[in-house]
Structure formats: structure tokens, C-alpha cells
Amino acid sequence: MRLMSKELASHSFGANHKASIFCAVCGDTALGKHYGVNACNGCKGFFRRSIWKNRTYACRYMGNCGVAKEQRNACRACRLSTCLKVGMNPRAVQGDTMDTASTSSASPNMVSVESHPYTKSEEVECQTEITSTSSSVPTSPINRSDLPFASSASSICSVSSCSSLSTVYSNCFTTYPPPNTIVQKYDHFLATLTRIFERVDEYSPEPQPNTYNFNYAFYNPHLVCNRTRLTPTAERIATLQEVLQDFRRVFVLYTDVLSVLPEFHRLDESDRMVFAKSRFSSFYWWLTCCWTAKTGCPGVCYANGAYHPIEKSLQAFPDVNAARLADIALIFTSITNLKYLTSDNIELSDVLHVLQVDQLFSDAFEVHRPME
Amino acid sequence: MRLMSKELASHSFGANHKASIFCAVCGDTALGKHYGVNACNGCKGFFRRSIWKNRTYACRYMGNCGVAKEQRNACRACRLSTCLKVGMNPRAVQGDTMDTASTSSASPNMVSVESHPYTKSEEVECQTEITSTSSSVPTSPINRSDLPFASSASSICSVSSCSSLSTVYSNCFTTYPPPNTIVQKYDHFLATLTRIFERVDEYSPEPQPNTYNFNYAFYNPHLVCNRTRLTPTAERIATLQEVLQDFRRVFVLYTDVLSVLPEFHRLDESDRMVFAKSRFSSFYWWLTCCWTAKTGCPGVCYANGAYHPIEKSLQAFPDVNAARLADIALIFTSITNLKYLTSDNIELSDVLHVLQVDQLFSDAFEVHRPME
DNA sequence: CCGTGTCCACAGTTCATTTTT
DNA sequence: CAAAAATGAACTGTGGACACG
Ligand SMILES: [Zn+2]
Ligand SMILES: [Zn+2]
Ligand SMILES: [Zn+2]
Ligand SMILES: [Zn+2]
């Protein structure tokens, strides 16, 4: 079974392997992944230089300049913002090789480009950078590998992309003069997310199962489910009860994640619900796929240590109607596993491309969600 | 073999690398290539500014002012003209960097430098420009990579330089008040050349081989050879027959190229033939070298998919006399390959420096040309 | 192989100085 | 002579190619 999907992968994806790789930032041809996403040579270098020199740019327009190949050098602010939005990981930009190293004199790369002292005009100049402080040593990089994300550090960006909030922490940078470093913000966001994934309601009584509408449930997650520890270990066969419980747990997790996204708070009340509703199925799907791929279990992996096996004979609930949820998930899991064999994590584009199908998935959930 | 030449290249050319670089325009010391040719800082900036502001200058004299370092600022018209003649590529001058940027509103960098409305005197003043229209967005750059030229966009200039017509399209600019932009003319010329290289006589019968003198053959190319598609792919070993056929095909190509050169038409009848005769061997040699370098085949590459290998054991026609043509070509090909390993295309100066040797080559062709 | 960092040719940018208007 | 434009030396930034693990 595993071999089959591997074969499929090498065949179906092998053909258009070279052709289908484009820079996630500018659309130029990419030679591979850089800092977590497919990127061209230019965006790779631009991102590394920006991180190294700790640049902060300012957009002269509305912060939504085009960054296609021909225009990518037009606005550095929007290019860097896009780099972050599509998931480029500043932590993946490795040590400057001369940091604490070298002799002792001011390291020659620390060209503390004296930030333009606004001699010209008051407002920000065309392509000048706003601030540029000499970067310090990467301080204790947070590298929680116990996060449910598939692979290494870069995958944290994917969670953002996945729920297609996409902007996630990168939105901190479109605001104008924040002199904080990108890496600091990244670390902060990563720590926040980690805290959310590790959050446990210790001594609360488990709420009674009940049916609420999405809106009410979203603002009262404590009525839906306790925050149990997330243990996607695939230790046992899932019962239908466990599948539904997992669904509720992920829903609560989802509310927690959204609550820390600055962009989400910028939406007004009604928009928030529209947004939250439209993205939840995608979030659930993505998370399940990540866990499944991580454990490599032959089925669908859930957060509570259970899994729903592919083999019909092993399934705990052959109930034809209720099993629909888990069966649909199997489809996506297999697809994802396929991708995992070629590239090593899921990207924004991968998620977006299945949005139509995802709708089907969402419908399936709507059927089962507010039920016993 | 390949390695050896690489070594040779880096050694022999590395030494005099710095010393031998002079500006192709004014002779000042050049720090490297700019817009396709070796150029000094001054000529680099002058060319960029001229293209950006879309300048058109007028010469107060005969259009042949000196442009040496000390006089280069005396006549802008002749300086720009020289820039184009030596092969500076206006397409290599990048857009403003912020041009098509932002959303759709008129980009604020389009500083429409109001063209001088002739307020002063009627005749052209010393160093005034004639016209200066605000440049528009680079519109659909023609980038035919299927041209036989070795590398990218800038190489188109080399073909001009090579056949040492040199002026090629740049001559359009010595005429006085053409309000067209340089880039437009460049694109037009490039498109014309591309058309010529792609031209194919579909349903004409292949003419009978015959012997004509140069003059007659030049004005009756249809008697020499059909325009077959140029396919320098080096797929098979060339027979002597194919080498001669290729020679005829390139001759026809040569007549096509000359026919679209304005400067060629300005010559009177006898001068045209003198000119055409003197440049043909150079043209043939350059083209063959380009194809050979492009395919990387170990021998001499021809337009019809055949090649003449270096290895004697592989050669199809060990005939000692007739093989002379191909063998001489081998010398040049090897030289060119050497150059291709260091710089990425052949320049005018490279071609001119071997003119003496080229004469020998030309003689070789004179022997073999009008023969069965 | 893949994804790091490194290198460097050649783009654009800046600005003191000169030239033109 | 002052304002405006051009010049060009010195600089930063870009990105293709390559080496390394
Ligand atoms: Zn890119
Ligand atoms: Zn912008
Ligand atoms: Zn010069
Ligand atoms: Zn002149």
C-alpha cells in the first residue's frame, strides 16, 4: 500500500516536476525549496539578505503592490511581506557564519548601515529601508518538535497558510514602523502557537454533549469540549465516539488559534464568523493529514491517540452512515501522503487547490457536527 | 578535453583579465560589462540615462565625432550612436524598478520630463537633445531564445558586431529626427532578424547545384539553395555533401540579413559587393561557432543537424583535400569554445582580432565554394 | 539530490562636482 | 549668478552559478 502511493507519486508527479515548480512569491521558475517554500534564486537571496541585515521596509502605496517576476524589485516592503505570507521561515536562514565567531573586532559583515536619518523628506522615501539594526546572535531558537506539524521548523508557516489566514504573523510587518526584528516576531508567534497546542484544561468537568450553532459554539468553546492533551499517536482503533470527540477538540483548538491572529481581530463581527466557518473544514482536514503523515499510520490519525484504519475489517464502526466522515478523510489522507512522499510538507497552494473538494468535506462535517 | 580547455581558459585569460578591459565606446578603463559590452562608468550611466529619458540627440557635425575619453562629452549624439554600434543593449536597461508597480494608477515615477519645445533657436544647439518623450512600460520584450545566438538577449548585438556591419540597427539613429524610441527600434530589428532566421521556403524545388560568381549568386539566392529550417542540433555526422549544402544555406541566410540592413542599402552597387564579399567568411565562421558552442558538440556544428567531429575516426569524409574546409573550422571552433568558457558571448573585438587568420579561412572557402 | 551558504558580474542608487540653461 | 540638469566615481542590491554537507 505504501509502495503503491510511492509509485504513484514518482510517476504522476515526476513528469511535471520541473515544469510545475514556480516561486511562491513571484512566480518565476524555482529550482527547489528555500526557507520552506518553493522560491526562485532571487527571492531566496532577497529573503536571506533581508533577514541577515534585519531590514524593515516601507511600502509607498497601499501595501498590496504586485510582486510578479517583472515587478518584484519595485517594492521591497511588499516583496518581503509576501515572502513571509507564503511561509518563508526566517529561522531557516542560518547563522551568518560570523556572529560570535571571527576574532573580536567588529565583524566586517555587521555593516550597521546607519539608518537614513530622514535628511530628505519626512515621509518614507521610495526604496529606502526604515530601520536596520545590526542583527544579534540567534537567541535560543524555539524548536518545538512536539508540535503536530509534519516536519521541521518551516511547517509552522504552513499552518498559517493552511487555514489560509496565510498572513498570520506576517501581518505584523505590514504595519508601518515596527522596529522589532522579524525573527523576534516569528519566535513570538511560534511560542504562542505552541502554547495553544499544549494548552490543557486541567480540572474542568467535561461539558455535556449538546448541539449549538456555529456562532455560539465559537464564542463558548468551554461548552463544546475540554482542552485535552493532543496526542496524535495512533495507538488504537477509533470508535465513532472518539472521532466525534476529536472533532470537537479540534474545533476548540481552532477557536484558540483564530483568537491570536491579529488579522482575525481586525475583521468585524459578522465577517469573523463567515471567515471562521469557511476555514474550519480546511483546518480540520489539514491537521488530520499532518498527524496521519507524522505517525505514518495506515488510516486517519486523530488527536486523542486513536485512528481509523483503512482496512474495513479493522474499522470499529462499519456503520454505513456515520462512517462517511472518516471515509472521506481517508481520501484526503491518501492524497496528502502522496504529497508527503515528494515534497516534505504541505504548502498553501496545495491546500487551495483542493478547495472545491474541500467543500464536499465540509458538507460531510456539517451533517455530523452538532449531533449527539 | 573539456576540463583541459577550462583550465586553459582560467589560466591564460585570468592574468590579463583586469588589464585588457577598456570601454568599447570611449576607451576609458572599464570595470566590466554593462548592457552587453565592456563599458566605463561614464558610458554606462550615459547610456542608462539616455534610454530612461528616451533621448534623441543631434550631431552638429557629420555624425562622426570622436568619442574618446577626453571628448566623449563633446557630442552626445555620436556618443549614444557609438554605444549602440558597439552593441549596447537597450533592453538590458531595466525598467525604472518601479514602473508597473503599485495598483493601476499612474505610477508617480513616470516623471514625464517635458520635452524641450524648441523655445530657443531654430537650429540645433550645441548639446541639446532633440526629443525626449516619457518612456512607457517595457512592452512585451521579444525574447526569442530559438535564435542561433549563443546566449541571451545581449547576444543579438553580437551578431551585428560580428559581421562587423556593426552598425546594424543602430544606424537608424544617426538619421536626424526620428521620434521613435530606441527600444522600439531595437525590438523591431530583433523581430526582423528572428523572422529571417526562421524563414522557410516551403514548396520550392531544390535548385540544381551550379557554379555562379559571388555577385550573381548574391542577387539570385533562390538559385543557390532553398531556405530550409535552421536546425543546428548536431544529431549526426556530417557528410561532405552536407557541409557544402550548409555552406550554401548560410550564404542565402547572409543575403537575407544584409538585405534588411539600412546601411547596406546606402552603399552603391560596387561597394555592396565589396562589402558583402569581405564579410561573408566572418559571418559564416561566427555563426558556426555560435551553433557549436550552443550545442556543445565535440566538433563543428552545422545548420542542418549535422556536425563534423573532431575525432578523425568518426569523420565521414577523410578526403584530404575537401576536408580542409571543415578542419579549418575546427580551429576556430576550439578557440571559440575556449572563449565561451570565460565570457558568455563573442564580442566585436574578438571577431576583429582574428581577421588576419580569418582571411585564410576565407581563402579556403573561395577554393571550395562554387563547386559541385 | 536538496537546500544551505558563497561568490561575483552586473544591475540600480547616491551625490559631490561640473556643465548647461 | 542662480537654478536645473548632467556627469561619473563609489556604493548597495540582485540573482545565476557553484561548493558543500
Ligand atoms: Zn521569486
Ligand atoms: Zn508595496
Ligand atoms: Zn566609456
Ligand atoms: Zn557628433
Coordinates of C-alpha atoms in Angstrom, one line a residue, chain B residues 25-245:
Chain B
V25 CA 32.8 53.2 -26.5
C26 CA 35.4 55.7 -25.3
G27 CA 38.5 53.6 -24.4
D28 CA 38.5 54.5 -20.8
T29 CA 39.2 51.7 -18.3
A30 CA 36.2 49.5 -17.9
L31 CA 35.3 47.6 -14.8
G32 CA 33.2 45.0 -16.5
K33 CA 30.4 44.5 -19.0
H34 CA 27.5 46.9 -18.9
Y35 CA 24.4 46.4 -21.1
G36 CA 26.3 43.8 -23.1
V37 CA 29.7 45.3 -23.7
N38 CA 32.7 46.4 -21.8
A39 CA 32.0 49.9 -20.7
C40 CA 33.3 52.5 -18.3
N41 CA 31.2 54.1 -15.6
G42 CA 30.5 57.1 -17.6
C43 CA 29.3 55.4 -20.7
K44 CA 27.3 53.1 -18.6
G45 CA 25.5 55.9 -16.8
F46 CA 25.1 57.9 -20.0
F47 CA 23.5 55.0 -21.8
R48 CA 21.1 54.3 -19.0
R49 CA 20.1 57.9 -18.6
S50 CA 19.6 58.2 -22.4
I51 CA 17.4 55.1 -22.5
W52 CA 15.4 56.1 -19.5
K53 CA 14.7 59.5 -20.6
N54 CA 14.3 58.4 -24.2
R55 CA 16.6 60.9 -25.5
T56 CA 17.3 61.7 -29.1
Y57 CA 20.3 63.9 -29.8
A58 CA 21.5 65.6 -32.9
C59 CA 25.1 65.9 -34.1
R60 CA 26.3 69.4 -35.0
Y61 CA 28.8 68.0 -37.5
M62 CA 29.0 65.0 -39.7
G63 CA 27.9 62.4 -37.2
N64 CA 31.4 61.0 -36.8
C65 CA 32.7 63.0 -33.8
G66 CA 35.4 61.4 -31.7
V67 CA 34.2 59.8 -28.6
A68 CA 37.5 59.1 -26.8
K69 CA 37.6 59.6 -23.1
E70 CA 38.6 63.3 -23.3
Q71 CA 36.0 64.2 -25.9
R72 CA 33.2 61.9 -25.0
N73 CA 31.1 64.6 -23.6
A74 CA 31.5 66.8 -26.7
C75 CA 28.8 65.3 -28.8
R76 CA 26.0 63.3 -27.1
A77 CA 24.6 62.2 -30.4
C78 CA 27.8 60.5 -31.5
R79 CA 28.4 59.0 -28.1
L80 CA 24.9 57.4 -28.0
S81 CA 25.3 56.3 -31.5
T82 CA 28.6 54.6 -30.7
C83 CA 27.1 53.0 -27.7
L84 CA 24.5 51.3 -29.9
K85 CA 27.1 50.5 -32.6
V86 CA 29.3 48.6 -30.3
G87 CA 26.3 46.6 -29.1
M88 CA 24.9 48.1 -26.0
N89 CA 21.5 46.6 -25.5
P90 CA 18.7 49.0 -24.6
R91 CA 16.6 46.1 -23.4
A92 CA 19.2 45.4 -20.7
V93 CA 18.4 48.7 -19.2
Q94 CA 15.9 47.6 -16.6
G95 CA 12.7 49.4 -16.0
D96 CA 12.9 52.1 -13.5
T97 CA 12.4 49.3 -11.0
M98 CA 9.3 51.0 -10.0
D99 CA 7.3 51.4 -13.0
T100 CA 4.5 48.9 -13.4
A101 CA 4.4 48.8 -9.7
S102 CA 1.5 49.6 -7.4
T103 CA -2.0 49.0 -8.5
S104 CA -3.0 50.7 -11.6
S105 CA -2.9 54.4 -11.0
A106 CA -0.3 56.4 -12.9
S107 CA 2.9 55.5 -11.2
P108 CA 4.4 58.6 -9.7
N109 CA 7.8 57.8 -11.0
M110 CA 6.8 58.3 -14.6
V111 CA 8.4 61.7 -14.4
S112 CA 7.4 62.9 -17.8
V113 CA 10.3 65.1 -18.4
E114 CA 8.6 67.6 -20.6
S115 CA 10.4 67.6 -24.0
H116 CA 12.1 70.8 -24.8
P117 CA 9.7 72.7 -27.0
Y118 CA 12.3 74.4 -29.2
T119 CA 11.9 77.7 -27.4
K120 CA 15.5 78.8 -28.0
S121 CA 16.8 78.9 -31.6
E122 CA 15.8 77.2 -34.7
E123 CA 18.9 75.3 -35.5
V124 CA 20.1 72.7 -33.0
E125 CA 22.0 74.0 -30.2
C126 CA 25.3 72.5 -29.1
Q127 CA 24.4 69.8 -26.7
T128 CA 20.6 70.0 -26.6
E129 CA 18.5 67.0 -27.2
I130 CA 16.0 66.9 -30.0
T131 CA 13.2 65.0 -28.5
S132 CA 12.5 63.4 -25.2
T133 CA 9.3 61.7 -24.6
S134 CA 8.5 60.0 -21.4
S135 CA 9.2 56.3 -21.6
S136 CA 6.4 53.9 -21.4
V137 CA 6.3 50.5 -19.8
P138 CA 8.5 47.9 -21.5
T139 CA 6.0 46.3 -23.8
S140 CA 6.3 42.7 -24.4
P141 CA 10.0 42.2 -24.9
I142 CA 10.8 39.8 -27.7
N143 CA 12.9 37.1 -26.2
R144 CA 13.3 34.5 -28.9
S145 CA 15.7 32.0 -27.4
D146 CA 15.5 29.9 -30.5
L147 CA 17.7 32.3 -32.4
P148 CA 21.1 30.7 -33.1
F149 CA 22.9 33.2 -31.0
A150 CA 24.8 31.8 -28.1
S151 CA 23.3 33.3 -25.0
S152 CA 20.6 35.7 -24.0
A153 CA 19.3 39.0 -25.2
S154 CA 22.5 40.8 -25.4
S155 CA 23.9 38.4 -28.0
I156 CA 21.7 39.9 -30.6
C157 CA 24.1 42.8 -30.6
S158 CA 26.9 40.5 -31.2
V159 CA 25.6 39.2 -34.5
S160 CA 25.6 42.7 -35.7
S161 CA 29.0 43.3 -34.3
C162 CA 30.3 40.1 -35.7
S163 CA 29.6 40.5 -39.3
S164 CA 31.1 43.8 -38.5
L165 CA 28.3 45.6 -40.1
S166 CA 28.3 46.6 -36.5
T167 CA 26.0 49.4 -37.2
V168 CA 23.1 47.2 -38.0
Y169 CA 20.1 48.6 -36.4
S170 CA 22.0 51.4 -34.7
N171 CA 22.1 53.3 -37.9
C172 CA 18.5 54.1 -37.6
F173 CA 19.6 56.6 -35.0
T174 CA 22.1 58.7 -37.0
T175 CA 19.3 60.0 -39.1
Y176 CA 18.1 63.1 -37.7
P177 CA 14.7 63.5 -36.2
P178 CA 13.2 60.0 -35.6
P179 CA 11.0 60.4 -32.6
N180 CA 10.7 56.7 -32.2
T181 CA 12.2 55.2 -29.1
I182 CA 15.4 53.3 -29.2
V183 CA 13.8 50.3 -27.6
Q184 CA 11.1 50.2 -30.2
K185 CA 13.7 50.2 -32.9
Y186 CA 15.7 47.5 -31.2
D187 CA 12.6 45.3 -30.8
H188 CA 11.8 45.9 -34.5
F189 CA 15.2 44.9 -35.6
L190 CA 15.3 41.9 -33.4
A191 CA 11.9 40.7 -34.7
T192 CA 13.1 41.2 -38.3
L193 CA 16.3 39.2 -37.7
T194 CA 14.2 36.5 -36.0
R195 CA 11.9 36.3 -39.0
I196 CA 14.9 35.9 -41.3
F197 CA 16.3 33.1 -39.2
E198 CA 13.0 31.3 -39.2
R199 CA 12.2 31.9 -42.9
V200 CA 11.5 28.7 -44.8
D201 CA 10.8 28.2 -48.5
E202 CA 8.0 25.7 -48.2
Y203 CA 7.2 24.3 -51.7
S204 CA 10.1 25.4 -53.9
P205 CA 12.0 22.8 -55.8
E206 CA 15.6 22.5 -54.7
P207 CA 17.8 24.3 -57.3
Q208 CA 20.3 22.3 -59.2
P209 CA 23.9 22.7 -57.9
N210 CA 25.8 25.0 -60.1
T211 CA 28.6 27.4 -60.1
Y212 CA 28.0 31.1 -60.0
N213 CA 30.1 34.0 -59.3
F214 CA 29.6 35.8 -56.0
N215 CA 27.8 38.7 -57.5
Y216 CA 25.3 36.7 -59.4
A217 CA 24.7 34.3 -56.6
F218 CA 24.1 37.2 -54.1
Y219 CA 21.3 38.6 -56.1
N220 CA 19.8 35.2 -57.0
P221 CA 19.9 33.3 -53.8
H222 CA 17.0 31.2 -55.0
L223 CA 19.4 29.6 -57.5
V224 CA 21.8 28.7 -54.7
C225 CA 19.7 26.9 -52.1
N226 CA 16.2 26.7 -50.7
R227 CA 15.6 28.2 -47.3
T228 CA 15.4 25.1 -45.2
R229 CA 14.7 25.3 -41.5
L230 CA 17.8 26.0 -39.4
T231 CA 18.3 23.1 -37.1
P232 CA 21.8 23.2 -35.5
T233 CA 21.2 20.2 -33.4
A234 CA 24.4 18.1 -34.1
E235 CA 22.4 14.9 -34.4
R236 CA 24.6 13.1 -36.9
I237 CA 28.0 13.0 -38.5
A238 CA 28.2 15.4 -41.5
T239 CA 29.0 14.2 -44.9
L240 CA 30.9 16.4 -47.3
Q241 CA 27.7 16.8 -49.2
E242 CA 26.1 18.2 -46.1
V243 CA 28.9 20.6 -45.3
L244 CA 28.7 22.1 -48.7
Q245 CA 24.9 22.3 -48.6

